[in-house]
Tab-separated table of C-alpha atoms and ligand atoms in Angstrom:
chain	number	residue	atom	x	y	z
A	1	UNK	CA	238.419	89.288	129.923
A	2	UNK	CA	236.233	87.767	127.336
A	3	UNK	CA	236.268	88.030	123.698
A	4	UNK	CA	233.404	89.358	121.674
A	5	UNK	CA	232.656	89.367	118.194
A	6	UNK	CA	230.082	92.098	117.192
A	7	UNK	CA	228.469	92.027	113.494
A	8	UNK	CA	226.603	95.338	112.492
A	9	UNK	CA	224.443	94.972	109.485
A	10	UNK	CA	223.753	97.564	106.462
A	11	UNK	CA	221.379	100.081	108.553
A	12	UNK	CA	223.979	99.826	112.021
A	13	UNK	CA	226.116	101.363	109.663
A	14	UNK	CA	224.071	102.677	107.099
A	15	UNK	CA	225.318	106.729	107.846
A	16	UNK	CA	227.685	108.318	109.442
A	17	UNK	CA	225.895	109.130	112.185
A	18	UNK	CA	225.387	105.368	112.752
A	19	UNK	CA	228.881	103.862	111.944
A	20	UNK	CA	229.913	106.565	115.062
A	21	UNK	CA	227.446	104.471	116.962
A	22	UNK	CA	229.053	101.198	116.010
A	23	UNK	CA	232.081	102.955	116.924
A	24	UNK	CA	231.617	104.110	120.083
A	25	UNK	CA	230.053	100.533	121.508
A	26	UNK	CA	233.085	98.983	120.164
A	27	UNK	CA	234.954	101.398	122.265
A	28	UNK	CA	233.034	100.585	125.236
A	29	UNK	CA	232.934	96.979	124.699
A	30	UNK	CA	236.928	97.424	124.485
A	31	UNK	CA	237.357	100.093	127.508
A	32	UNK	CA	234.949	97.429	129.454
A	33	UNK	CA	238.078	94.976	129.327
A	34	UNK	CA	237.136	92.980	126.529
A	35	UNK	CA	239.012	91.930	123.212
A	36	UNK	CA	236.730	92.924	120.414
A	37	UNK	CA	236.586	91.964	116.421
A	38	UNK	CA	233.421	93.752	115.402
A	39	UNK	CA	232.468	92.411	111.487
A	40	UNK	CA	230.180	94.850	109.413
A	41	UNK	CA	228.486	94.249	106.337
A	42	UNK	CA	227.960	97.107	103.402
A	43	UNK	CA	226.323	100.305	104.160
A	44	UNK	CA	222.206	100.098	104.142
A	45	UNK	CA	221.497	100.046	99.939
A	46	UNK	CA	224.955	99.717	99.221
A	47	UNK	CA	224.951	95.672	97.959
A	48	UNK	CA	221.495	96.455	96.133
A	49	UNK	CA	222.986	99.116	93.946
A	50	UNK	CA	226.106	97.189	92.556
A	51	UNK	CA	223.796	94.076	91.819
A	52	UNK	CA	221.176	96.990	89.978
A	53	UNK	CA	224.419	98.245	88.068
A	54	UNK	CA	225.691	95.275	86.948
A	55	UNK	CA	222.315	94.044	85.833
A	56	UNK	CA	222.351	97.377	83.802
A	57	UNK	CA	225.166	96.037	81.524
A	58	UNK	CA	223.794	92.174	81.031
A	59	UNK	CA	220.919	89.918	82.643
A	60	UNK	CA	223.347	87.576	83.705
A	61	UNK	CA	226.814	88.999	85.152
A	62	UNK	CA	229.746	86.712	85.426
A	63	UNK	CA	229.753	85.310	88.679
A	64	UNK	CA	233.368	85.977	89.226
A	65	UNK	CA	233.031	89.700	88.116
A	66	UNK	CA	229.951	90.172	90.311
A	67	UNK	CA	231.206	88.834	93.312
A	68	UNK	CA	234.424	91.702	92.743
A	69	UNK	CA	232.102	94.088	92.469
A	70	UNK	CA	229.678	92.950	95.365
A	71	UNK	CA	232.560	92.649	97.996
A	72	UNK	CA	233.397	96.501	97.420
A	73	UNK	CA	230.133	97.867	99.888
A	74	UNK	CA	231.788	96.195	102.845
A	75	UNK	CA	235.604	97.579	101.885
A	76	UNK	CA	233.747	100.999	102.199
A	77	UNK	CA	232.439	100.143	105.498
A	78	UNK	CA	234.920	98.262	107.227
A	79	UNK	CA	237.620	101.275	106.443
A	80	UNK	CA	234.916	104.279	107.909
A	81	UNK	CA	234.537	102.406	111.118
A	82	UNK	CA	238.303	101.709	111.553
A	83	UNK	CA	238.994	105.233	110.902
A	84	UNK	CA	235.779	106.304	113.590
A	85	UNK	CA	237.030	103.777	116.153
A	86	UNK	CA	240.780	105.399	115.469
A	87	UNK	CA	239.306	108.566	116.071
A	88	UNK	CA	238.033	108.060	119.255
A	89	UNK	CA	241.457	107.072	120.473
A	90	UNK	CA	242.053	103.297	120.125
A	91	UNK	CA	243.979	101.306	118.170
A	92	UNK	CA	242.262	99.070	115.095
A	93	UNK	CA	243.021	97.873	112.015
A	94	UNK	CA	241.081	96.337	108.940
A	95	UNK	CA	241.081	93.215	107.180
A	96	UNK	CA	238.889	92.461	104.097
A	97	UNK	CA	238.650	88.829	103.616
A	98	UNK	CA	241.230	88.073	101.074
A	99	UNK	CA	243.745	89.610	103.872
A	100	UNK	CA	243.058	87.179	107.008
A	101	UNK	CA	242.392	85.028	104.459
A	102	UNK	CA	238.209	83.518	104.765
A	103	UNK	CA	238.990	80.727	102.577
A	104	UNK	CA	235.807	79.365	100.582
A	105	UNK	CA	234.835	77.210	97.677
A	106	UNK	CA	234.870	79.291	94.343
A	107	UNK	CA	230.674	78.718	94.211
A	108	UNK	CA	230.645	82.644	93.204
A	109	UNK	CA	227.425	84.406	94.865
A	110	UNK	CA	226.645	81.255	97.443
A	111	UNK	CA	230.597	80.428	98.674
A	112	UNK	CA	230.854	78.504	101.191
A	113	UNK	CA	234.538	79.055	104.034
A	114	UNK	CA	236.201	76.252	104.446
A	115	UNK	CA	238.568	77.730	106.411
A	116	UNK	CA	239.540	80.901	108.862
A	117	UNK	CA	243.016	81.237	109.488
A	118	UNK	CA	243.281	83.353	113.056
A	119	UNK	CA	247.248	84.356	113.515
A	120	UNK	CA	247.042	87.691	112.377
A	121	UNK	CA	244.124	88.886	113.924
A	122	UNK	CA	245.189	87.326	117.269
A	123	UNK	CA	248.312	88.883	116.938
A	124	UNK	CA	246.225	92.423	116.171
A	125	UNK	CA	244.072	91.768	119.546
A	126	UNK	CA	247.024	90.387	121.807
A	127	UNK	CA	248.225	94.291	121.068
A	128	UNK	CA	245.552	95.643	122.350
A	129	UNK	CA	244.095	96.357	118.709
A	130	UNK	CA	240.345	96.070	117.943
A	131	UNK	CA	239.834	94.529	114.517
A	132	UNK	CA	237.491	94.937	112.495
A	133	UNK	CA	236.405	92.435	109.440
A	134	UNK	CA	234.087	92.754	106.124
A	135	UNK	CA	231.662	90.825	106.052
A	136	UNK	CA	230.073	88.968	103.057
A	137	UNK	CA	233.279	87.900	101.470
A	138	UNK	CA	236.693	85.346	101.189
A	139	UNK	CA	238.869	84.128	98.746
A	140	UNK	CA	239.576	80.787	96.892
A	141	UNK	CA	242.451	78.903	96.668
A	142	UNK	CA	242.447	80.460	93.267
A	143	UNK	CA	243.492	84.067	95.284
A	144	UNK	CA	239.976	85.123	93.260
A	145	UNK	CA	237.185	86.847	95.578
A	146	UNK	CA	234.117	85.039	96.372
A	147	UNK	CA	230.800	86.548	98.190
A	148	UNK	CA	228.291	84.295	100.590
A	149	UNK	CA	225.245	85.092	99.083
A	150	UNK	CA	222.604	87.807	100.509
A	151	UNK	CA	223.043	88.189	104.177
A	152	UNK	CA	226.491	86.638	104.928
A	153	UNK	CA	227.717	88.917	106.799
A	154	UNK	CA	225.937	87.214	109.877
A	155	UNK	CA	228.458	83.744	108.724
A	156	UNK	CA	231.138	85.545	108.747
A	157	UNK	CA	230.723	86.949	112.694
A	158	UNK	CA	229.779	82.974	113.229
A	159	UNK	CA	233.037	81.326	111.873
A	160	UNK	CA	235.405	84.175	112.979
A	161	UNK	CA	233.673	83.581	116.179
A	162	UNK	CA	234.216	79.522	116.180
A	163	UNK	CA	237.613	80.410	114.786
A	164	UNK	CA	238.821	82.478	117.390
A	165	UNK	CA	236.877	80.593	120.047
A	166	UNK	CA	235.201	83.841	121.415
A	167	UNK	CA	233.089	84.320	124.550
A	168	UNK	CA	230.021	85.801	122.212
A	169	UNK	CA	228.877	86.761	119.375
A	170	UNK	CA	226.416	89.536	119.022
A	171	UNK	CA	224.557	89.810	116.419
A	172	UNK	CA	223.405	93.862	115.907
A	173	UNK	CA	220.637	94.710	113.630
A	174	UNK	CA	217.695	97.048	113.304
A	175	UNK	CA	214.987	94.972	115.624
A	176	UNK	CA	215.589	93.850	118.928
A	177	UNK	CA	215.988	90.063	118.474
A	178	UNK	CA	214.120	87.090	116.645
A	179	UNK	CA	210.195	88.077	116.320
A	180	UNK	CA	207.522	85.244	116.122
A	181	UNK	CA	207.621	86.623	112.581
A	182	UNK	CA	208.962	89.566	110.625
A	183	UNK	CA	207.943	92.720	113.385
A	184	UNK	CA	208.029	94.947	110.315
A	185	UNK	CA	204.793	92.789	108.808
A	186	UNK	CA	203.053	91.911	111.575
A	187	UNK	CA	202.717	94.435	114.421
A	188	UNK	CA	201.490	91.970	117.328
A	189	UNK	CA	205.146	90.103	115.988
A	190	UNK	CA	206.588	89.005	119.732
A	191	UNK	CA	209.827	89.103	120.822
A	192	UNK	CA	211.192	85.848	121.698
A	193	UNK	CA	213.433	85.254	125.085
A	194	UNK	CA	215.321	82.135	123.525
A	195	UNK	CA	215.131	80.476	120.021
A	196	UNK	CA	216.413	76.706	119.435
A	197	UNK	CA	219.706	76.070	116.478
A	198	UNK	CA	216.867	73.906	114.827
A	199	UNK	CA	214.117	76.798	114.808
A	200	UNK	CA	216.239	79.164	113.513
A	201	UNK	CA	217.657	77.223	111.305
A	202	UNK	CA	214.010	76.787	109.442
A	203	UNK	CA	212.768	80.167	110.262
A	204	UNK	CA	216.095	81.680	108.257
A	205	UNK	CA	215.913	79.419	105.459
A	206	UNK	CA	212.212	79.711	104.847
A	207	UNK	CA	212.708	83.453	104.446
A	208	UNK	CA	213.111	85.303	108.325
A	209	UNK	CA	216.521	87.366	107.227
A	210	UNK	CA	217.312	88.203	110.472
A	211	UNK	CA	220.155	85.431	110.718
A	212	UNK	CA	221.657	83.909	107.599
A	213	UNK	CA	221.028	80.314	107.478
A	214	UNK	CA	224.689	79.276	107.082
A	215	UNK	CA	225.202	81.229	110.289
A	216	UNK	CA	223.105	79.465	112.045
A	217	UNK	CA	224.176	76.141	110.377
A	218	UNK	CA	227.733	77.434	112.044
A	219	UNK	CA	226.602	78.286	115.638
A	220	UNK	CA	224.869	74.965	115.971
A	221	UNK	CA	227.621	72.274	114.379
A	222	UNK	CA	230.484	74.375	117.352
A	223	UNK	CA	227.580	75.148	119.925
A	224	UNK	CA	228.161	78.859	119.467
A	225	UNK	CA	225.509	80.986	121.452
A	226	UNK	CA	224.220	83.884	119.360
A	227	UNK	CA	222.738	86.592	120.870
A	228	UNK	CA	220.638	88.759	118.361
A	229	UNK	CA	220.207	92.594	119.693
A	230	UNK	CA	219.232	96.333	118.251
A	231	UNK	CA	222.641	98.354	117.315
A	232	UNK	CA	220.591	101.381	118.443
A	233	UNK	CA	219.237	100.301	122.339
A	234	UNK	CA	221.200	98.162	125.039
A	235	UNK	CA	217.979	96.241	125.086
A	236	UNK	CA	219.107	92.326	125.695
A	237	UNK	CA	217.791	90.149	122.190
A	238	UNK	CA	217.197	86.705	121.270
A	239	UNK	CA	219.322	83.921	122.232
A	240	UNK	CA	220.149	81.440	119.428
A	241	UNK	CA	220.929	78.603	121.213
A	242	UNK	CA	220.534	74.341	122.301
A	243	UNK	CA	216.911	73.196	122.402
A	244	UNK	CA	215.373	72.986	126.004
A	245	UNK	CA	212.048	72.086	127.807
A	246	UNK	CA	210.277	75.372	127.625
A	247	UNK	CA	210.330	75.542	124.291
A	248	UNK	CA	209.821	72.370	123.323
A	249	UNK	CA	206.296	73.233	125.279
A	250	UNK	CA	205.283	75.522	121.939
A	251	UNK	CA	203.492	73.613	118.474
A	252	UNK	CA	204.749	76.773	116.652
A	253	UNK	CA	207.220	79.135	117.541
A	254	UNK	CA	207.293	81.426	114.196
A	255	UNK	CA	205.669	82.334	111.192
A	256	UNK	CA	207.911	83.262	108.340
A	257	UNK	CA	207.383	84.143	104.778
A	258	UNK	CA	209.468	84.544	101.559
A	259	UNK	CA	209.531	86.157	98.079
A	260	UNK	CA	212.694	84.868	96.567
A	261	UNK	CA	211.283	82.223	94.540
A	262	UNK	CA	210.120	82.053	91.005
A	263	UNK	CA	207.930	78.674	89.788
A	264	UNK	CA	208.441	76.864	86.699
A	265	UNK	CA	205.907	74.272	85.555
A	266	UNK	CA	206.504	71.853	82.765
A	267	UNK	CA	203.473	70.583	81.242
A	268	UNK	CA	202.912	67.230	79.324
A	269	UNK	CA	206.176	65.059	80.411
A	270	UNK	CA	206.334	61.739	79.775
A	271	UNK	CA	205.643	59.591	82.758
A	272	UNK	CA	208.636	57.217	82.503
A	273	UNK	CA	212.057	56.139	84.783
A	274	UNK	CA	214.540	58.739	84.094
A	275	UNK	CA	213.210	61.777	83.519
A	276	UNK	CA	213.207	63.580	86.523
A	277	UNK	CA	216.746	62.265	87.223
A	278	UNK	CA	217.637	63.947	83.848
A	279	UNK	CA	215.212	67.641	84.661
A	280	UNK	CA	216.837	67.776	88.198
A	281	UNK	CA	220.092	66.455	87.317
A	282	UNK	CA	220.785	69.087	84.620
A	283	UNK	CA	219.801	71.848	86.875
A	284	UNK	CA	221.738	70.772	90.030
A	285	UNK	CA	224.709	70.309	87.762
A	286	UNK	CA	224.529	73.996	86.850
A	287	UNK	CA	224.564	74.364	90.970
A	288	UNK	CA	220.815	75.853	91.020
A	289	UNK	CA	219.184	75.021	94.198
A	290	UNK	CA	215.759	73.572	94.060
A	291	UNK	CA	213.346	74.074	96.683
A	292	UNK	CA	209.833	72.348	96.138
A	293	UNK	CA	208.990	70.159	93.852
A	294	UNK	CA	204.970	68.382	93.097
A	295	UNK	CA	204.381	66.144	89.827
A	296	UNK	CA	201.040	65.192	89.537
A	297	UNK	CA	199.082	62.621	88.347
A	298	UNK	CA	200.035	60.936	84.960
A	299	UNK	CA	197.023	60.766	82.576
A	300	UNK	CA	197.951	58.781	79.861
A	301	UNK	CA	201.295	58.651	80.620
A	302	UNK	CA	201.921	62.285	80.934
A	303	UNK	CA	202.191	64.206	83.642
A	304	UNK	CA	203.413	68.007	84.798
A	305	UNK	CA	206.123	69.043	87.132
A	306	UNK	CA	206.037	72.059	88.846
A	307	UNK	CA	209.061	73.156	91.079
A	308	UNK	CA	210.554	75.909	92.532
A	309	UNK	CA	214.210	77.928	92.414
A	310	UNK	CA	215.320	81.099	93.700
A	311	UNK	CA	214.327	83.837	91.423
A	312	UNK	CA	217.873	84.745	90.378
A	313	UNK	CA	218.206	81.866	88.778
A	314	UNK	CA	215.186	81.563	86.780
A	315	UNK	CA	217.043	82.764	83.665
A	316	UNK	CA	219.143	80.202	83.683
A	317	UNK	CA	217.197	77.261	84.733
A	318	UNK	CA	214.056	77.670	82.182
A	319	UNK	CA	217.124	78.004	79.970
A	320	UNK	CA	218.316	74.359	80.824
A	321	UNK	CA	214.769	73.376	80.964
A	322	UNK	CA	213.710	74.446	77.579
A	323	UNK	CA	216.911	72.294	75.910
A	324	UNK	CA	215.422	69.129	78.211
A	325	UNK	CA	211.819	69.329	77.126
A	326	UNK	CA	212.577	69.260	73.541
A	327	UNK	CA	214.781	66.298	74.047
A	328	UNK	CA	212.786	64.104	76.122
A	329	UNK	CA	209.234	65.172	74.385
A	330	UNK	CA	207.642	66.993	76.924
A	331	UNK	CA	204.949	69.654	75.791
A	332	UNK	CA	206.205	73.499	77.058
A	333	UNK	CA	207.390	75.247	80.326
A	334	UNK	CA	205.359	78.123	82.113
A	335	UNK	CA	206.932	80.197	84.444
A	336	UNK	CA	205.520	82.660	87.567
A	337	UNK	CA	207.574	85.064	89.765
A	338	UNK	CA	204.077	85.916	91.390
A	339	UNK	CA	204.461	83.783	94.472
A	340	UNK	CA	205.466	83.625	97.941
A	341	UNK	CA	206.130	80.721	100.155
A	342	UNK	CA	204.527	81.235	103.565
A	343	UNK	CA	205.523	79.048	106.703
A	344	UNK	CA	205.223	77.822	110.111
A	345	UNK	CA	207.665	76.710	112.170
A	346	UNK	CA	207.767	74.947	115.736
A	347	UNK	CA	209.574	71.575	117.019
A	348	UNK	CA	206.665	71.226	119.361
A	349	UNK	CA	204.800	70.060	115.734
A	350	UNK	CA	206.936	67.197	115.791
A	351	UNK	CA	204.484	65.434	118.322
A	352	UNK	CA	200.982	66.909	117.448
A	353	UNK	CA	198.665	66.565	114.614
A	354	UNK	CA	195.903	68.838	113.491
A	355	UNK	CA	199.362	71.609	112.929
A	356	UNK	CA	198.670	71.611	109.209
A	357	UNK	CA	194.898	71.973	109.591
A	358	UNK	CA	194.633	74.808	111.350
A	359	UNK	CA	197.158	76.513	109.026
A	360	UNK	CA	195.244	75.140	106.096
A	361	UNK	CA	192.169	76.686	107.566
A	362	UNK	CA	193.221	80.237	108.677
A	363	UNK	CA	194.547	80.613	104.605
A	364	UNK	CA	191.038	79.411	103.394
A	365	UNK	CA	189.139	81.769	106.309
A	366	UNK	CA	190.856	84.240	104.588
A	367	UNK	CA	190.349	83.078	100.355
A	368	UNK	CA	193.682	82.338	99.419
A	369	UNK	CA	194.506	79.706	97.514
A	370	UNK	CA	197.327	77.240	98.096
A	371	UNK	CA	199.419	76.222	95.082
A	372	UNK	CA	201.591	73.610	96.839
A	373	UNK	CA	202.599	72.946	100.053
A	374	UNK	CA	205.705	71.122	101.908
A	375	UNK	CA	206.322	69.775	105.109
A	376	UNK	CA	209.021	68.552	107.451
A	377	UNK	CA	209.276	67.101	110.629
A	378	UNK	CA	209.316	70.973	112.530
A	379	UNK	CA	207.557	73.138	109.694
A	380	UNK	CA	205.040	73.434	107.121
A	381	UNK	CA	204.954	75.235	103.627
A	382	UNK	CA	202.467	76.772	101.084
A	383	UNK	CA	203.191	78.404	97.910
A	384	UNK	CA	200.590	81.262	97.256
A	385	UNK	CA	200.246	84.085	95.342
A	386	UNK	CA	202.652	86.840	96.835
A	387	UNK	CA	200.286	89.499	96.557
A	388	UNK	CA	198.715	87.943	99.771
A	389	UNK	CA	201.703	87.905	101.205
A	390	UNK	CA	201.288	90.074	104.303
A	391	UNK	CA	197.699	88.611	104.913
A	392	UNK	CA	198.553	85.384	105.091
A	393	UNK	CA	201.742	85.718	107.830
A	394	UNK	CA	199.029	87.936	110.054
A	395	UNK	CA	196.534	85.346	109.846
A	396	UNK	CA	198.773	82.650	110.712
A	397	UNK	CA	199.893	84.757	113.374
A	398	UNK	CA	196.266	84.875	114.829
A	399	UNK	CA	195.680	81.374	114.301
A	400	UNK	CA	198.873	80.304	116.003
A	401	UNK	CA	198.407	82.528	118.787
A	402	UNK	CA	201.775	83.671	118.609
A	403	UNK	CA	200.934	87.192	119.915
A	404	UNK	CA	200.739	85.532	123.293
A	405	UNK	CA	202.799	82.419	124.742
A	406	UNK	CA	201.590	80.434	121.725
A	407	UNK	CA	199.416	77.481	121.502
A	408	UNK	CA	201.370	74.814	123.449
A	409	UNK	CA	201.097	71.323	123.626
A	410	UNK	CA	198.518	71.556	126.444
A	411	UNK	CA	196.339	73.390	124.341
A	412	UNK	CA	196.695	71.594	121.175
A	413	UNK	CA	195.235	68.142	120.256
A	414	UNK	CA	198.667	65.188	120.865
A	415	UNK	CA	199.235	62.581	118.203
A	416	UNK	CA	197.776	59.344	119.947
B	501	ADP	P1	220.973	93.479	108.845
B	501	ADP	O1	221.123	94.467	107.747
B	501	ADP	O2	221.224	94.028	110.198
B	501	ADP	O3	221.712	92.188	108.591
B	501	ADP	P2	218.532	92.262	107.923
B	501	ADP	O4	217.677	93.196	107.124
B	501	ADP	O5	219.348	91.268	107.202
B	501	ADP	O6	219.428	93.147	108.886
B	501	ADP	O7	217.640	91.478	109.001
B	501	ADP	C1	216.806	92.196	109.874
B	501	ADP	C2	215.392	92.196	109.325
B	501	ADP	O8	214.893	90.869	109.342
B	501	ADP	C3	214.380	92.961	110.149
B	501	ADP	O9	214.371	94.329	109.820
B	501	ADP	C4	213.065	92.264	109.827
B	501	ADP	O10	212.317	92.984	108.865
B	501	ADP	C5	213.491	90.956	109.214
B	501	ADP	N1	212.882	89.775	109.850
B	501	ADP	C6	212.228	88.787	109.182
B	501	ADP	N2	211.761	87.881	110.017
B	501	ADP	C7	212.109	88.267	111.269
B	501	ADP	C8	211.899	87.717	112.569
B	501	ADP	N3	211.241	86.560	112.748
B	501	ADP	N4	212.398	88.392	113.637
B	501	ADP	C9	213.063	89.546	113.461
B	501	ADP	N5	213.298	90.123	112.249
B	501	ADP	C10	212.815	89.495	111.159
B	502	LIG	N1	226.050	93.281	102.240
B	502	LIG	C1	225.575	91.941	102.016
B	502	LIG	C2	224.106	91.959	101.677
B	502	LIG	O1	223.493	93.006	101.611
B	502	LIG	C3	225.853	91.036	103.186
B	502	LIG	C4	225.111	91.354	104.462
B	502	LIG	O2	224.577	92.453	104.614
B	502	LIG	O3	225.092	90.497	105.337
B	502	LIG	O4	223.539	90.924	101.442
B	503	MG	MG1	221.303	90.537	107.368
C-alpha cells in the first residue's frame, strides 16, 4: 500500500462537473489500496476575483486582511470535494490549514511553512479516511492566516508530501506534464519524459507556472519525485526529479517567459559608495523582492539604475524610491509595466558557449529589442517589451530546436 498525495489545481476543480472528476480518481486511487490526501487549490477564477474585489476598496489591501480573504476560494473547494468523495461512499474529512496546522512565517501574500504537523491527518488515514487539504494557505504562530503567494497550492502537496513521507506526489493540472515551454503559447511546445530539481527550479521561477517554485525548492532539498499529469486523461506526465546523463546531453531544455514584472529606472544618481546599499536596502527592508538590476556607466559622476520588482509591488517600491532620490540627490524615477522577461533554460549551458548568441540572434532575426539581460550558470534572461511576448518564446523555440530532441552538446559548439 503506498501513500499518494494528489494536488488538483483551479480548472481540475473549476465546476462541478470537474470536482466529481477529482472525486472519483480519489476514489479509485483509494479502492486501488492506497492511502490518499488529495490537496486542491480554489476553483478556476476564484483567487482572481477576491484580489479584483479587494483592489476595488484600496490600491493597496492590508496584507493580513487580504490573505483572510484570499484563503476563502480553497475553503469552498476543499468542502465540495469532501462532500463529492462522501457521496460516492467513502469516508473523508477536511482540513483548511489553520486546522492541521501549516505553520508559516507571517510574510502575508509570500509565507513561507516552517512546519507541518502530521498526527491528525495520520490518524484520519490510519481509519481508512481520505483527507483532503486547501491549498494556498497556513497559519502563524500568531493563530493569524497567511497565503503562499500565486500558485502555492503545488507547496503545499510538496511539504504535506515530505511531511507524511508519501510514496508520490501527483501533481494534476490542465496539460499533460512540463512542456519545453508554455504548450498554450507555443504549439510545437514538447512534452518532456523527465525534468531535473535544478531545471525546474529556473523554468518556475522565470515564469513556467506549471510548478510553484517553492514546490520545487521542497521536492529537491527531501528528494521528493513529482510527477506532473492532466486531471482529465490517465496519460503518464513529467517527472520532476535528480539530474541524470540524458539530460545533461541537452544545451537547453525550456524556454519560459514572464509578465509579472514592472521596471523602475532612476535617472541621474550620484556615482558614490553607499548608494545602492541605501536604494536596495530600503526596498528589501520593506520585503520587496528584486529581480534584475543594470547601472550604467557614470558620466560625470552620475549614473542610472534600472531594476526590476514584481508588478504588485510597484506601488510601494517607487513609493520608497521617490523618498530616497530626494535624499541622496538623484534626478527622478521612470517607471514601465510594458515588459516581459523571456528565458532559456538548460544545465547542458553550463559547459558550452555560443548559448547566449544564438538567443541573442533569433530576438534580433526577429526586431526586438533587448532592454537588459541576465545570466546564470543554467539560464539566460532578456527584458523586452511584452507586447512581443509570444514571438519571442516561438522563436527561441525554433532556434533551440526544442520541437525535436533539442540541440545537444554534440551539436552545439563546447567551451575549449
Ligand atoms: P493549476 O491551476 O493546475 O495549478 P496553472 O495554471 O498554475 O495550473 O499551471 C498550468 C499552466 O502552466 C498551463 O496551463 C500552461 O499554460 C502553463 N505553463 C507555462 N509554462 C509551462 C510549461 N513549460 N509546461 C507546461 N505548462 C506550462
Ligand atoms: N488559488 C491560489 C492561486 O490561484 C493557489 C493555487 O492555485 O495554487 O494562486
Ligand atoms: Mg498552479
Amino acid at each position: 500500500m503506498a501513500l499518494v498525495i494528489q494536488k488538483y489545481g483551479g480548472t481540475s476543480v473549476g465546476d462541478i462537473e470537474s470536482i466529481k472528476n477529482v472525486a472519483q480518481r480519489a476514489v479509485r486511487t483509494k479502492e486501488a489500496g492506497n492511502d490518499v490526501i488529495v490537496v486542491v487549490s480554489a476553483m478556476a477564477g476564484e483567487t482572481d476575483k477576491l484580489i479584483n474585489l479587494a483592489h476595488e476598496l484600496t490600491p493597496l489591501p492590508d496584507g493580513r486582511e487580504l490573505d483572510v480573504l484570499v484563503s476563502t476560494g480553497e475553503q469552498i473547494s476543499v468542502a465540495l470535494v469532501s462532500m463529492a468523495i462522501k457521496s460516492m461512499g467513502h469516508e473523508v474529512k477536511s482540513y483548511l490549514g489553520f486546522q492541521i496546522p501549516i505553520q508559516t512565517d507571517s510574510a502575508y501574500g509570500k509565507a513561507r511553512i516552517t512546519h507541518v504537523s502530521s498526527d491528525k491527518i495520520l490518524k484520519d488515514v490510519e481509519a481508512g479516511k481520505i483527507v483532503v487539504v486547501a491549498g494556498f494557505q497556513g497559519v502563524d504562530d500568531e493563530g493569524d492566516i497567511t497565503t503562499l503567494g500565486r500558485g502555492g497550492s503545488d507547496t503545499t502537496a510538496v511539504a504535506m508530501a515530505v511531511a507524511l513521507n508519501a510514496d508520490v506526489c501527483e501533481i494534476f493540472t490542465d496539460v499533460d506534464g512540463v512542456y519545453t515551454t508554455d504548450p498554450n503559447i507555443c504549439e510545437k511546445a514538447r512534452k518532456l519524459g523527465k525534468i531535473s530539481y535544478d531545471e525546474m527550479l529556473e523554468m518556475a521561477s522565470l515564469g513556467a507556472k506549471v510548478l510553484h517554485i517553492r514546490a520545487v525548492e521542497f521536492a529537491k532539498k527531501y528528494q521528493v519525485p513529482v510527477h506532473v499529469r492532466a486531471s482529465s486523461n490517465d496519460n503518464i506526465g513529467t517527472l520532476v526529479c535528480q539530474e541524470d546523463e540524458e539530460m545533461e546531453n541537452v544545451v537547453v531544455s525550456g524556454v519560459t517567459c514572464d509578465k509579472h514584472e514592472a521596471k523602475i529606472t532612476i535617472t541621474k544618481v550620484p556615482d558614490k559608495p553607499g548608494i545602492a546599499h541605501r536604494l536596495f536596502g530600503a526596498i528589501a527592508a520593506a520585503n520587496i523582492m528584486v529581480d534584475m538590476i543594470i547601472q550604467n556607466m557614470s558620466r560625470e559622476g552620475l549614473a542610472d539604475i534600472t531594476f526590476t520588482v514584481i508588478k504588485s509591488d510597484l506601488h510601494k517600491a517607487t513609493n520608497i524610491v521617490r523618498e530616497i532620490i530626494r535624499e541622496i540627490g538623484a534626478k527622478d524615477i521612470d517607471t514601465d509595466e510594458n515588459i516581459a522577461k523571456v528565458s532559456i533554460v538548460g544545465t547542458g549551458m553550463r559547459s558550452h558557449s555560443g548559448v547566449a548568441s544564438t538567443m541573442f540572434g533569433a530576438l534580433a532575426k526577429e526586431g526586438i529589442n533587448i532592454m537588459m539581460i541576465s545570466t546564470s550558470e543554467i539560464k539566460i534572461s532578456c527584458i523586452i517589451e511584452s507586447k512581443y511576448t509570444e514571438l519571442a518564446v516561438r522563436a527561441l523555440h525554433d532556434a533551440f530546436q526544442l520541437d525535436k530532441k533539442g540541440l545537444t552538446k554534440d551539436d552545439a559548439t563546447p567551451t575549449p
